[in-house]
mmCIF file of C-alpha atoms and ligand atoms in Angstrom:
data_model
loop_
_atom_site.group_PDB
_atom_site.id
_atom_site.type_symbol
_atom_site.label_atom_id
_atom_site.label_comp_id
_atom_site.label_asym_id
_atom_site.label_seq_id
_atom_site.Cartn_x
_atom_site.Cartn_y
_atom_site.Cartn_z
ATOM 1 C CA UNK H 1 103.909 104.562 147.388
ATOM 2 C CA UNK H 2 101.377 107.080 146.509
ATOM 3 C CA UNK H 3 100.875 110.699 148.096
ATOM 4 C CA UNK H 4 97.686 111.706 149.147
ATOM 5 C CA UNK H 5 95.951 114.585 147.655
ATOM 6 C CA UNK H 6 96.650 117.976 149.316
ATOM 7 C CA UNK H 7 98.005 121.130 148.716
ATOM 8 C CA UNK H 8 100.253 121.468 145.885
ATOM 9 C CA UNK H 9 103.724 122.466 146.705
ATOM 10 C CA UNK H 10 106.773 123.450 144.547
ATOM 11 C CA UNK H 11 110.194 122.983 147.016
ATOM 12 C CA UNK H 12 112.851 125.369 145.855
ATOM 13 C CA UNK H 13 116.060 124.301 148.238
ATOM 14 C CA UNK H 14 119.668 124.380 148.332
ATOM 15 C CA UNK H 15 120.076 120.785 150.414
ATOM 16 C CA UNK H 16 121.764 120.916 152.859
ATOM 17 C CA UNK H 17 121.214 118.859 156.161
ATOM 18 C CA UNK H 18 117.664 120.628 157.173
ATOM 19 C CA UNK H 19 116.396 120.567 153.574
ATOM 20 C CA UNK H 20 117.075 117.080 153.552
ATOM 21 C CA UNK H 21 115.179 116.556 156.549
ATOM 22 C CA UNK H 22 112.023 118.935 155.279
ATOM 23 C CA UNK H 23 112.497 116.904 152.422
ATOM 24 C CA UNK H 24 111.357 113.348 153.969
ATOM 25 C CA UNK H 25 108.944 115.242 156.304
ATOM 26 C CA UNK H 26 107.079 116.618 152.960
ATOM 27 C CA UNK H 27 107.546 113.252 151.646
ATOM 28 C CA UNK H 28 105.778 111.843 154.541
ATOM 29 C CA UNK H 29 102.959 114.728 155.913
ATOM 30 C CA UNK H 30 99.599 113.672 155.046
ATOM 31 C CA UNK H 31 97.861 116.654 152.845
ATOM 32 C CA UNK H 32 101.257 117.716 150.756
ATOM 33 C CA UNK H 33 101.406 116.657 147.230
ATOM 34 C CA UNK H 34 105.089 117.414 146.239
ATOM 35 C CA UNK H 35 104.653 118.513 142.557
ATOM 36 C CA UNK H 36 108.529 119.645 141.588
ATOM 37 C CA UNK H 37 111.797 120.514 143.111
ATOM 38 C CA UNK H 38 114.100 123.687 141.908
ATOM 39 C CA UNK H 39 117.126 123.745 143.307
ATOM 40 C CA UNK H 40 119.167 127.181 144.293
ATOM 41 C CA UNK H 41 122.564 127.504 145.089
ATOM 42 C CA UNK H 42 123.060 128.448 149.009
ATOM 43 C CA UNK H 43 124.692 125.538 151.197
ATOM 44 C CA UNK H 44 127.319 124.711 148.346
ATOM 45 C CA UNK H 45 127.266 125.757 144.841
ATOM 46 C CA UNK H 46 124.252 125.025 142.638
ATOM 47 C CA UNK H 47 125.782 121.929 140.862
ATOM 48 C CA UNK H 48 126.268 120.360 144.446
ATOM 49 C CA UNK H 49 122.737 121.204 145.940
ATOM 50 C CA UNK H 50 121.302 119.960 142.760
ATOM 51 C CA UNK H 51 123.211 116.350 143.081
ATOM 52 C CA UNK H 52 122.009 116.513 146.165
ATOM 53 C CA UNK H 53 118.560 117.070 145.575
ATOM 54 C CA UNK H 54 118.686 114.352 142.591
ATOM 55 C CA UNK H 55 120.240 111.987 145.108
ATOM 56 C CA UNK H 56 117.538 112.886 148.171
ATOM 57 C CA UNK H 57 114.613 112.736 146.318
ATOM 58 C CA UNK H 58 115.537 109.246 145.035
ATOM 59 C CA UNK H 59 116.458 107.998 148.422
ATOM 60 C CA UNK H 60 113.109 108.699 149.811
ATOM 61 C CA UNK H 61 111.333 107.442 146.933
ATOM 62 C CA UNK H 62 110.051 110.569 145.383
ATOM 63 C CA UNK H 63 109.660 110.601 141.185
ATOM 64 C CA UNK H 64 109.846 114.317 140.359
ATOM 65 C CA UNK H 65 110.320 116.795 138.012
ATOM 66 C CA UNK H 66 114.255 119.060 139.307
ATOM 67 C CA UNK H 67 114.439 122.255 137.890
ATOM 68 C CA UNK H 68 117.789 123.450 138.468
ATOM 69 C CA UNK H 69 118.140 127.135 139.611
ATOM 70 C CA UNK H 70 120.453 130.194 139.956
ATOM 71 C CA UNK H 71 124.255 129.806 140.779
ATOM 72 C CA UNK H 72 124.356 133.248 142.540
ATOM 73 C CA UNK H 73 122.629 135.838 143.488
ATOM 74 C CA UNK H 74 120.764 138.940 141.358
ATOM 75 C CA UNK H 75 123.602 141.042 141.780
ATOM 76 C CA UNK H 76 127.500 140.099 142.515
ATOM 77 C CA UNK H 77 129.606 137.356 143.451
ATOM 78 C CA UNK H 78 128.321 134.258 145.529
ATOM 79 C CA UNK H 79 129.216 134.394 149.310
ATOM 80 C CA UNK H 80 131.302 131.559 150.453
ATOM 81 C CA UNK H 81 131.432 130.745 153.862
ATOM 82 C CA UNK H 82 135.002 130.190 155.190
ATOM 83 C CA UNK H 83 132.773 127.747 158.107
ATOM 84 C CA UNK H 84 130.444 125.492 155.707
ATOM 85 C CA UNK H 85 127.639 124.391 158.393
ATOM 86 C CA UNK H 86 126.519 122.137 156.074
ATOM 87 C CA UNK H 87 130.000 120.433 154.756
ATOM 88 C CA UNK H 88 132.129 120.681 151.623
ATOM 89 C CA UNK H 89 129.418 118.293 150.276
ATOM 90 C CA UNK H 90 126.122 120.292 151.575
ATOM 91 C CA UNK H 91 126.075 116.606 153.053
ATOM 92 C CA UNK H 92 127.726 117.145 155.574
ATOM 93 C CA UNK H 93 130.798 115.666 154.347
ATOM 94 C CA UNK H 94 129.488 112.441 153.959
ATOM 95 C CA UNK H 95 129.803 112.282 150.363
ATOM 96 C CA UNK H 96 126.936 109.857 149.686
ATOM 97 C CA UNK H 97 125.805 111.879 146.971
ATOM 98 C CA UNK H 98 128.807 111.709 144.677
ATOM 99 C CA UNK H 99 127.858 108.893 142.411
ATOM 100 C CA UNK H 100 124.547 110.928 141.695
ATOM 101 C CA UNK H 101 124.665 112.327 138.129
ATOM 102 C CA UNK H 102 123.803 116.304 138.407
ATOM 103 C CA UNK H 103 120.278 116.956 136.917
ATOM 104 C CA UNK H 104 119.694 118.353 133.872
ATOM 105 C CA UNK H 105 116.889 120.459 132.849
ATOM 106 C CA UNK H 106 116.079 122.530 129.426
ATOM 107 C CA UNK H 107 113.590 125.083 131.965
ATOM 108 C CA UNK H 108 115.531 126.998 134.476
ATOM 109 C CA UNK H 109 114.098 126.830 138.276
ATOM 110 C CA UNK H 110 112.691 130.044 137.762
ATOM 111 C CA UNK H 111 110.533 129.171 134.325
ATOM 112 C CA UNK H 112 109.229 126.117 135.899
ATOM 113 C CA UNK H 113 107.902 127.999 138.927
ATOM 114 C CA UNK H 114 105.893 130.548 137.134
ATOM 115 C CA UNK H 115 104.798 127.855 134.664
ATOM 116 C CA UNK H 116 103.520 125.658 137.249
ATOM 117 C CA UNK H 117 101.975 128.771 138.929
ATOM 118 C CA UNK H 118 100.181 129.907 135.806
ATOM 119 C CA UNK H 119 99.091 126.407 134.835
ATOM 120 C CA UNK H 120 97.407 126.001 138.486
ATOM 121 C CA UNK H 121 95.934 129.270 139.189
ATOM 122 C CA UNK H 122 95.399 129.670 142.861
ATOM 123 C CA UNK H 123 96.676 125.897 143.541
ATOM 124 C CA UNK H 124 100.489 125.995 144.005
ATOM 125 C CA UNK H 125 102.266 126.444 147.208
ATOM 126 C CA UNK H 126 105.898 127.633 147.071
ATOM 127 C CA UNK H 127 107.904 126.803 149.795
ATOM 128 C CA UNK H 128 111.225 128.319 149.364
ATOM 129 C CA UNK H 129 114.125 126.961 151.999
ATOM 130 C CA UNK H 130 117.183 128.605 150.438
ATOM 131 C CA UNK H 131 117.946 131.585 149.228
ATOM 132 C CA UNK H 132 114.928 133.231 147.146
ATOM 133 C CA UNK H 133 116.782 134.044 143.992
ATOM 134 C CA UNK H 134 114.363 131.526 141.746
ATOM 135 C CA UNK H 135 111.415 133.069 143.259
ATOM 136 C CA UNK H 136 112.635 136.486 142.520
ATOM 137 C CA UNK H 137 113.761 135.602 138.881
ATOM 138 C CA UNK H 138 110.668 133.935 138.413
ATOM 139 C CA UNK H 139 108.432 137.353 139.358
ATOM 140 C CA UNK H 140 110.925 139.739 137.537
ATOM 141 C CA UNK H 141 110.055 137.678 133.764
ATOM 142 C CA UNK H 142 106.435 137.135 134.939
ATOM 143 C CA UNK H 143 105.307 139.321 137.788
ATOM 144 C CA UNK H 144 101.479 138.195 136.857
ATOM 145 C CA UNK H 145 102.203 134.786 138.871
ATOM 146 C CA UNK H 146 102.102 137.140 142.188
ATOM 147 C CA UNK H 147 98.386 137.238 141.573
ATOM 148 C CA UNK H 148 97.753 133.228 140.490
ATOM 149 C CA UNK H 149 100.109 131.630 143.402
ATOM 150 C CA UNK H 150 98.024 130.339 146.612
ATOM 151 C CA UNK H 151 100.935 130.964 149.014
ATOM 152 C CA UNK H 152 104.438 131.487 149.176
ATOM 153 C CA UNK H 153 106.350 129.993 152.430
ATOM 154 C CA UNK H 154 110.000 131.004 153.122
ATOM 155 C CA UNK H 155 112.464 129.835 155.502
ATOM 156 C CA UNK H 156 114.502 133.464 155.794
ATOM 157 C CA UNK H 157 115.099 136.498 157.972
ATOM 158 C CA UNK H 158 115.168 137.322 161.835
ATOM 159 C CA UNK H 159 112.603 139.661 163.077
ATOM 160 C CA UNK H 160 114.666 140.230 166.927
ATOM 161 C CA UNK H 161 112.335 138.119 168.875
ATOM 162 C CA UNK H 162 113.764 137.112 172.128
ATOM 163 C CA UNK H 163 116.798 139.079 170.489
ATOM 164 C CA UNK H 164 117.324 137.126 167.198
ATOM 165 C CA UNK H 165 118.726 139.144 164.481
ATOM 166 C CA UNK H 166 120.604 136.726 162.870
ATOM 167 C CA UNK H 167 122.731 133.471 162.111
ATOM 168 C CA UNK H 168 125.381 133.869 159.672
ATOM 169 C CA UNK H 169 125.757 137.695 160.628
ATOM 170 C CA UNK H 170 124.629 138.952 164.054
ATOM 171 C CA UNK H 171 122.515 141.071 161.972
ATOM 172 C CA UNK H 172 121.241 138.226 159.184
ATOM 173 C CA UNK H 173 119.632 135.502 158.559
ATOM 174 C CA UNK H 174 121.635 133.039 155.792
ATOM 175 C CA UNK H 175 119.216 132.498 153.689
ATOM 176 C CA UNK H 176 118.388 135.942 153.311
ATOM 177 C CA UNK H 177 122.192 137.099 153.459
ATOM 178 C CA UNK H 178 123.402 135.311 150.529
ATOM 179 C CA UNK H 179 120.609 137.134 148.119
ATOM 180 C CA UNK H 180 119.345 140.129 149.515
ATOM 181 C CA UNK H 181 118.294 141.879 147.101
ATOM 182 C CA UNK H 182 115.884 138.634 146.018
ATOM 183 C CA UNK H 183 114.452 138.836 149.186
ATOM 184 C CA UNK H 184 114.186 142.462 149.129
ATOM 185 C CA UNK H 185 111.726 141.822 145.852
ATOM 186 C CA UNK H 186 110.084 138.625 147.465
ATOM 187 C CA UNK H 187 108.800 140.371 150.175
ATOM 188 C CA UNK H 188 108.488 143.623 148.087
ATOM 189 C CA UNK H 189 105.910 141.665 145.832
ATOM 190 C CA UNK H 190 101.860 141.644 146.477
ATOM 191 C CA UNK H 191 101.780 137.980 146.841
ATOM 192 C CA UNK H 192 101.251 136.434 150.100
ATOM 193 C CA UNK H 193 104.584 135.888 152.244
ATOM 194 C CA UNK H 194 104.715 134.402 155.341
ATOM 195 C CA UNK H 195 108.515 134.429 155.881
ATOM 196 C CA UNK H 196 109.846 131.732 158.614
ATOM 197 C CA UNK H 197 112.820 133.248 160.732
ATOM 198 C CA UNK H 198 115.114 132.253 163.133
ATOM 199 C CA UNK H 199 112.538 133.507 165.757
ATOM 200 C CA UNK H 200 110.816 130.388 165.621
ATOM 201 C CA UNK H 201 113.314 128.313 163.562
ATOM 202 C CA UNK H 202 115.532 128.762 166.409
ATOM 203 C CA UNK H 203 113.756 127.007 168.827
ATOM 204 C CA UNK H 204 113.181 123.868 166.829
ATOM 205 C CA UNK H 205 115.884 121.789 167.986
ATOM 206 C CA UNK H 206 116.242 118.209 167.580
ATOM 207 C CA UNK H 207 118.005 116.970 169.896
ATOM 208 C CA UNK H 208 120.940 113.843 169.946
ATOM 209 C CA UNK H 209 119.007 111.731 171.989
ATOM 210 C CA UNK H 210 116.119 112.066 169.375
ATOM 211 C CA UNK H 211 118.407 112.029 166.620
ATOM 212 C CA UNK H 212 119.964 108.821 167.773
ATOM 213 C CA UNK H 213 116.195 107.452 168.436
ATOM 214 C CA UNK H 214 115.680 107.752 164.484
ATOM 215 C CA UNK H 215 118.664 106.693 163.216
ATOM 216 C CA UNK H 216 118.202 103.035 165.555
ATOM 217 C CA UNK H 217 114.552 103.072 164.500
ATOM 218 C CA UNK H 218 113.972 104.086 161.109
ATOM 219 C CA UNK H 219 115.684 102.604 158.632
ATOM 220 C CA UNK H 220 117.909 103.828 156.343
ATOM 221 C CA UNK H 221 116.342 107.036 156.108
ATOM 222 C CA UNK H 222 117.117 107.547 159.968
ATOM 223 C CA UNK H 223 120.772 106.644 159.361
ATOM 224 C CA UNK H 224 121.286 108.602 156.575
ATOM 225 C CA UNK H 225 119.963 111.890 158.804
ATOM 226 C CA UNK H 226 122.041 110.843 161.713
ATOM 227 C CA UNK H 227 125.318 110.392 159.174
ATOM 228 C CA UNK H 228 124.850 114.117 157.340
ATOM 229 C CA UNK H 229 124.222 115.891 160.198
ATOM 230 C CA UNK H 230 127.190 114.729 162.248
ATOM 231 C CA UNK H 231 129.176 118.029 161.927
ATOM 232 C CA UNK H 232 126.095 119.845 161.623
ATOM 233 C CA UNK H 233 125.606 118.727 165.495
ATOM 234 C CA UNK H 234 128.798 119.741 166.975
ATOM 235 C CA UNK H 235 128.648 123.236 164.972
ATOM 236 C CA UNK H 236 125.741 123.692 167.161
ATOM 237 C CA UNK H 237 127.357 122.484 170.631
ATOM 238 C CA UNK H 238 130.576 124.125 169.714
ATOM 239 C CA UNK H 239 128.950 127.362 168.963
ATOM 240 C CA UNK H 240 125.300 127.230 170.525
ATOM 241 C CA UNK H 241 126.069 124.782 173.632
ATOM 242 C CA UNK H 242 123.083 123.162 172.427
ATOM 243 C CA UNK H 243 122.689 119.375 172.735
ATOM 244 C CA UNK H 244 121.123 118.705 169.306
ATOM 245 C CA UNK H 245 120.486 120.986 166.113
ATOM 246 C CA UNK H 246 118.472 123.460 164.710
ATOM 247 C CA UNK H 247 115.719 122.186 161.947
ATOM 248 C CA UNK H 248 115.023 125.553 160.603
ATOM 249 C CA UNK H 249 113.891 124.225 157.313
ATOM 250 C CA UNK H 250 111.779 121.701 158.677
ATOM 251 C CA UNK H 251 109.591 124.324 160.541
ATOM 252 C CA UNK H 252 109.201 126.111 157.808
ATOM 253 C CA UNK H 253 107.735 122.953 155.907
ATOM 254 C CA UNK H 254 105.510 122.139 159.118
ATOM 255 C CA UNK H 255 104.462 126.222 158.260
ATOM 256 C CA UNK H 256 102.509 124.932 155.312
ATOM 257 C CA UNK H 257 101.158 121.301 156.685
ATOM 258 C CA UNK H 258 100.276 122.559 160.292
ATOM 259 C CA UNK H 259 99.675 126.463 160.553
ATOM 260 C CA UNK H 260 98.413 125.914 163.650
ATOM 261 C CA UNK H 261 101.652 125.773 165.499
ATOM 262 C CA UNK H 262 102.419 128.808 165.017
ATOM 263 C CA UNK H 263 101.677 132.787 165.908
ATOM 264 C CA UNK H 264 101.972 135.276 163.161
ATOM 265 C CA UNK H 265 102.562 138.630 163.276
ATOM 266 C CA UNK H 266 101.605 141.033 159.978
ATOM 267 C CA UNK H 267 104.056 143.978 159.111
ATOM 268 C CA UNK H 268 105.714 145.304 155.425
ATOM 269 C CA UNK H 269 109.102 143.936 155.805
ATOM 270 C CA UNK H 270 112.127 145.120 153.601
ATOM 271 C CA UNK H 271 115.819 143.597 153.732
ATOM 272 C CA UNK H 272 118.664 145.932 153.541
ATOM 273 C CA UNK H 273 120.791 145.550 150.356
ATOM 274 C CA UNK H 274 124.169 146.947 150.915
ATOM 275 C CA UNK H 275 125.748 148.424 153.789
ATOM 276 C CA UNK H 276 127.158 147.146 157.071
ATOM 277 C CA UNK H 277 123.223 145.459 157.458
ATOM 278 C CA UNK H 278 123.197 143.820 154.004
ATOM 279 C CA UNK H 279 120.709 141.030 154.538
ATOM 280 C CA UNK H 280 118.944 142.350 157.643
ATOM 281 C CA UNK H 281 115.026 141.950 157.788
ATOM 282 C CA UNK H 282 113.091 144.998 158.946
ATOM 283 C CA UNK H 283 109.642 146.454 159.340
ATOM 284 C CA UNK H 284 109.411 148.969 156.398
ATOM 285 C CA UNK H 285 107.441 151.832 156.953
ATOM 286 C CA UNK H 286 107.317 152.456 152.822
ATOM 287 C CA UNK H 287 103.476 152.448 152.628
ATOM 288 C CA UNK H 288 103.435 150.898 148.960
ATOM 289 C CA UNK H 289 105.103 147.791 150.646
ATOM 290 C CA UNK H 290 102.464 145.289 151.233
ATOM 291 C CA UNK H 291 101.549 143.534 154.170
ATOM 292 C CA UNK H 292 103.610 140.124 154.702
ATOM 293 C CA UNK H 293 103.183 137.856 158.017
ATOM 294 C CA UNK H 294 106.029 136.759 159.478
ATOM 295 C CA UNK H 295 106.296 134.041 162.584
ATOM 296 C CA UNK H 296 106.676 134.947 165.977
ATOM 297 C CA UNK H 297 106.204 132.176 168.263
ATOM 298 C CA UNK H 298 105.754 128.067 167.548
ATOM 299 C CA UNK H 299 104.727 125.186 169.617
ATOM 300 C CA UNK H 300 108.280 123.563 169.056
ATOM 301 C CA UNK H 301 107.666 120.414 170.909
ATOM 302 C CA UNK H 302 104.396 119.622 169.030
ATOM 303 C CA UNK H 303 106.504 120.527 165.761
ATOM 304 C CA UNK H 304 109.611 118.264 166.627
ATOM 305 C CA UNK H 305 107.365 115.308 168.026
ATOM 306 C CA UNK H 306 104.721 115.681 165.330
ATOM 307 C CA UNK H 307 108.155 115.174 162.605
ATOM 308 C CA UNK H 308 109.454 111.943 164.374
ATOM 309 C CA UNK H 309 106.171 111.043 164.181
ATOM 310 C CA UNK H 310 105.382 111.541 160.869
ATOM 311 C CA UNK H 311 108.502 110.279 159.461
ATOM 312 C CA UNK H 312 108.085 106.859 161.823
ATOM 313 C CA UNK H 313 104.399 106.409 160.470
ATOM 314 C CA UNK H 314 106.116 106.866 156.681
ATOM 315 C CA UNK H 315 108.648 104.730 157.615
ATOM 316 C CA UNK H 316 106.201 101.954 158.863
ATOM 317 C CA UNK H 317 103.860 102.430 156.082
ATOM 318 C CA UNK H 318 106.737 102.153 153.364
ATOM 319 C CA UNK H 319 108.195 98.782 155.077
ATOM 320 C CA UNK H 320 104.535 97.375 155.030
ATOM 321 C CA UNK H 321 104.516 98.206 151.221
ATOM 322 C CA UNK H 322 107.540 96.707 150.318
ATOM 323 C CA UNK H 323 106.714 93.552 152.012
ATOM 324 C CA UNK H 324 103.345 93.275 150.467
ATOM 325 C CA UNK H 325 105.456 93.800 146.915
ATOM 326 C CA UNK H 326 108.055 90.631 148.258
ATOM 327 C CA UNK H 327 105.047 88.502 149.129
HETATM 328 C C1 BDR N 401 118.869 128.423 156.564
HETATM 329 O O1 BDR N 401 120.160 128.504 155.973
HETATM 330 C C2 BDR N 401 120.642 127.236 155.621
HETATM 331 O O2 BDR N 401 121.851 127.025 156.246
HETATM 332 C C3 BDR N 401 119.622 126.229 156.094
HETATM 333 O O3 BDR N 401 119.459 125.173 155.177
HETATM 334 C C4 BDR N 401 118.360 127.036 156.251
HETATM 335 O O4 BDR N 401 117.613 127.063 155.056
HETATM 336 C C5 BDR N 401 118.960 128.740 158.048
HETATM 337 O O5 BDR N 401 119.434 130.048 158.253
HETATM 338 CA CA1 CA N 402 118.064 125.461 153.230
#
């Protein structure tokens, strides 16, 4: 099935259970073309988030270009989690990725990006759901793609509203945590950011009941959410006493196809680099910083019932198709 035309969007992600998800919702959201993925390490090591991009994109019928990306971060060793959220796997410990060769691509993640970027002046849209590593490897070799990119989208960072600071720190946001110094020269770069935090991330919760809804009703796509994110659900009753999950990655996808839903607020943001606060987003008041917009409130239920919808009409459309081809 065909994508319509639309914005053209490079997905860097480590997938993981909500990159999964963003992944079928960008698969699915009228006015996204999907152009490439580049795949950073993050939920599990890079090998494993690249499998599993390999393996998602196939499963929801996408032919693209992976890139695979960095292993770790700009400077020291990768952080591993002693709780993975997202499984041994980054599947949630389903394992239904493990008969999916790892990619393998001659351009690193980080070449690709500021090809692409070069090659489209003013067309791409980055949207960046792991760690920003790629992104910042791709502006230290060729820091003229800062002034070529459309927009650059990234699910990262906590900016205290309603008191959220953080996830996998009180005082940090994972994505941010696990390369701060990337996201230090992300935000630090005059391109235009509009980072995606827990402060509206946060409050996009699907819930079981919906969950459950779209795992009976669509397809194996629906099942294969409701398997991976098993875990991923009682992690978030255990810990959250929510009924449900947290789609963080998803919002920041719904960022680029529906702006709309959300409030922005405009302020230079750094992200502390070492210290007791390594991987904490603040408001710099360094005046050669520029201006980056970060979210600060979102119509949640229009996001969460605008992605079951979306991903039902997909679903619908795709099952049409395929009986047209049988016929
Ligand atoms: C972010 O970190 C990862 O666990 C998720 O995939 C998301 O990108 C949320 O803090
Ligand atoms: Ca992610």
């Amino acid at each position: 099935m065909r994508q319509e035309a639309g914005k053209l969007v490079i997905l860097d992600t480590d997938p993981g259970i909500d990159d999964a998800m963003a992944l079928l919702y960008l698969r699915a959201v009228p006015g996204i073309r999907l152009h490439s993925l580049t795949t950073v390490f993050g939920n599990a090591d890079i090998e494993t988030t690249s499998r599993n991009a390999a393996f998602l994109a196939a499963r929801f019928g996408l032919d693209l270009p992976i890139h695979v990306g960095a292993a770790g971060p700009l400077e020291g060793e990768r952080h591993v989690p002693s709780l993975k959220v997202h499984g041994a796997d980054g599947l949630g410990g389903t394992g239904v990725a493990s008969g999916t060769p790892v990619p393998r691509s001659t351009v690193p993640a980080w070449q690709h990006i500021a090809d692409t970027i070069s090659a489209n002046p003013g067309r791409v849209s980055l949207l960046a759901i792991g760690p920003l590593t790629n992104l910042a490897l791709a502006l230290r070799h060729r820091p003229e793609i800062a002034a070529q990119v459309h927009e650059v989208v990234v699910m990262g960072g906590a900016f205290g509203t309603r008191g959220r600071h953080g996830n996998i720190r009180p005082h940090a946001e994972a994505n941010f945590f696990y390369d701060p110094r990337a996201a230090d020269e992300v935000l630090a770069a005059s391109w235009p950011v509009t980072a995606v935090g827990l402060d509206v991330s946060a409050d996009c919760i699907l819930s079981s009941a919906q969950a459950a809804s779209m795992a009976r009703c669509f397809g194996e796509s629906g099942e294969l959410l409701w398997a991976i994110s098993r875990d991923y659900a009682d992690i978030y009753r255990k810990f959250d006493g929510i009924d449900g999950f947290c789609i963080h990655d998803v919002a920041a996808a719904a960022r680029l196809a529906s702006p709309e839903l959300f409030s922005v607020q405009q302020a230079a943001i750094g992200v502390k680099t070492s210290g007791n606060h390594t991987g904490n987003a603040y408001r710099s008041a360094d005046a050669m910083r520029p201006v980056q917009s970060f979210c600060d409130g979102v119509d949640s239920d229009r996001l969460i019932s605008g992605f079951i919808d979306i991903v039902a009409a997909f679903v619908a459309r795709d099952a049409a198709s395929e009986r047209i081809e049988t016929t």
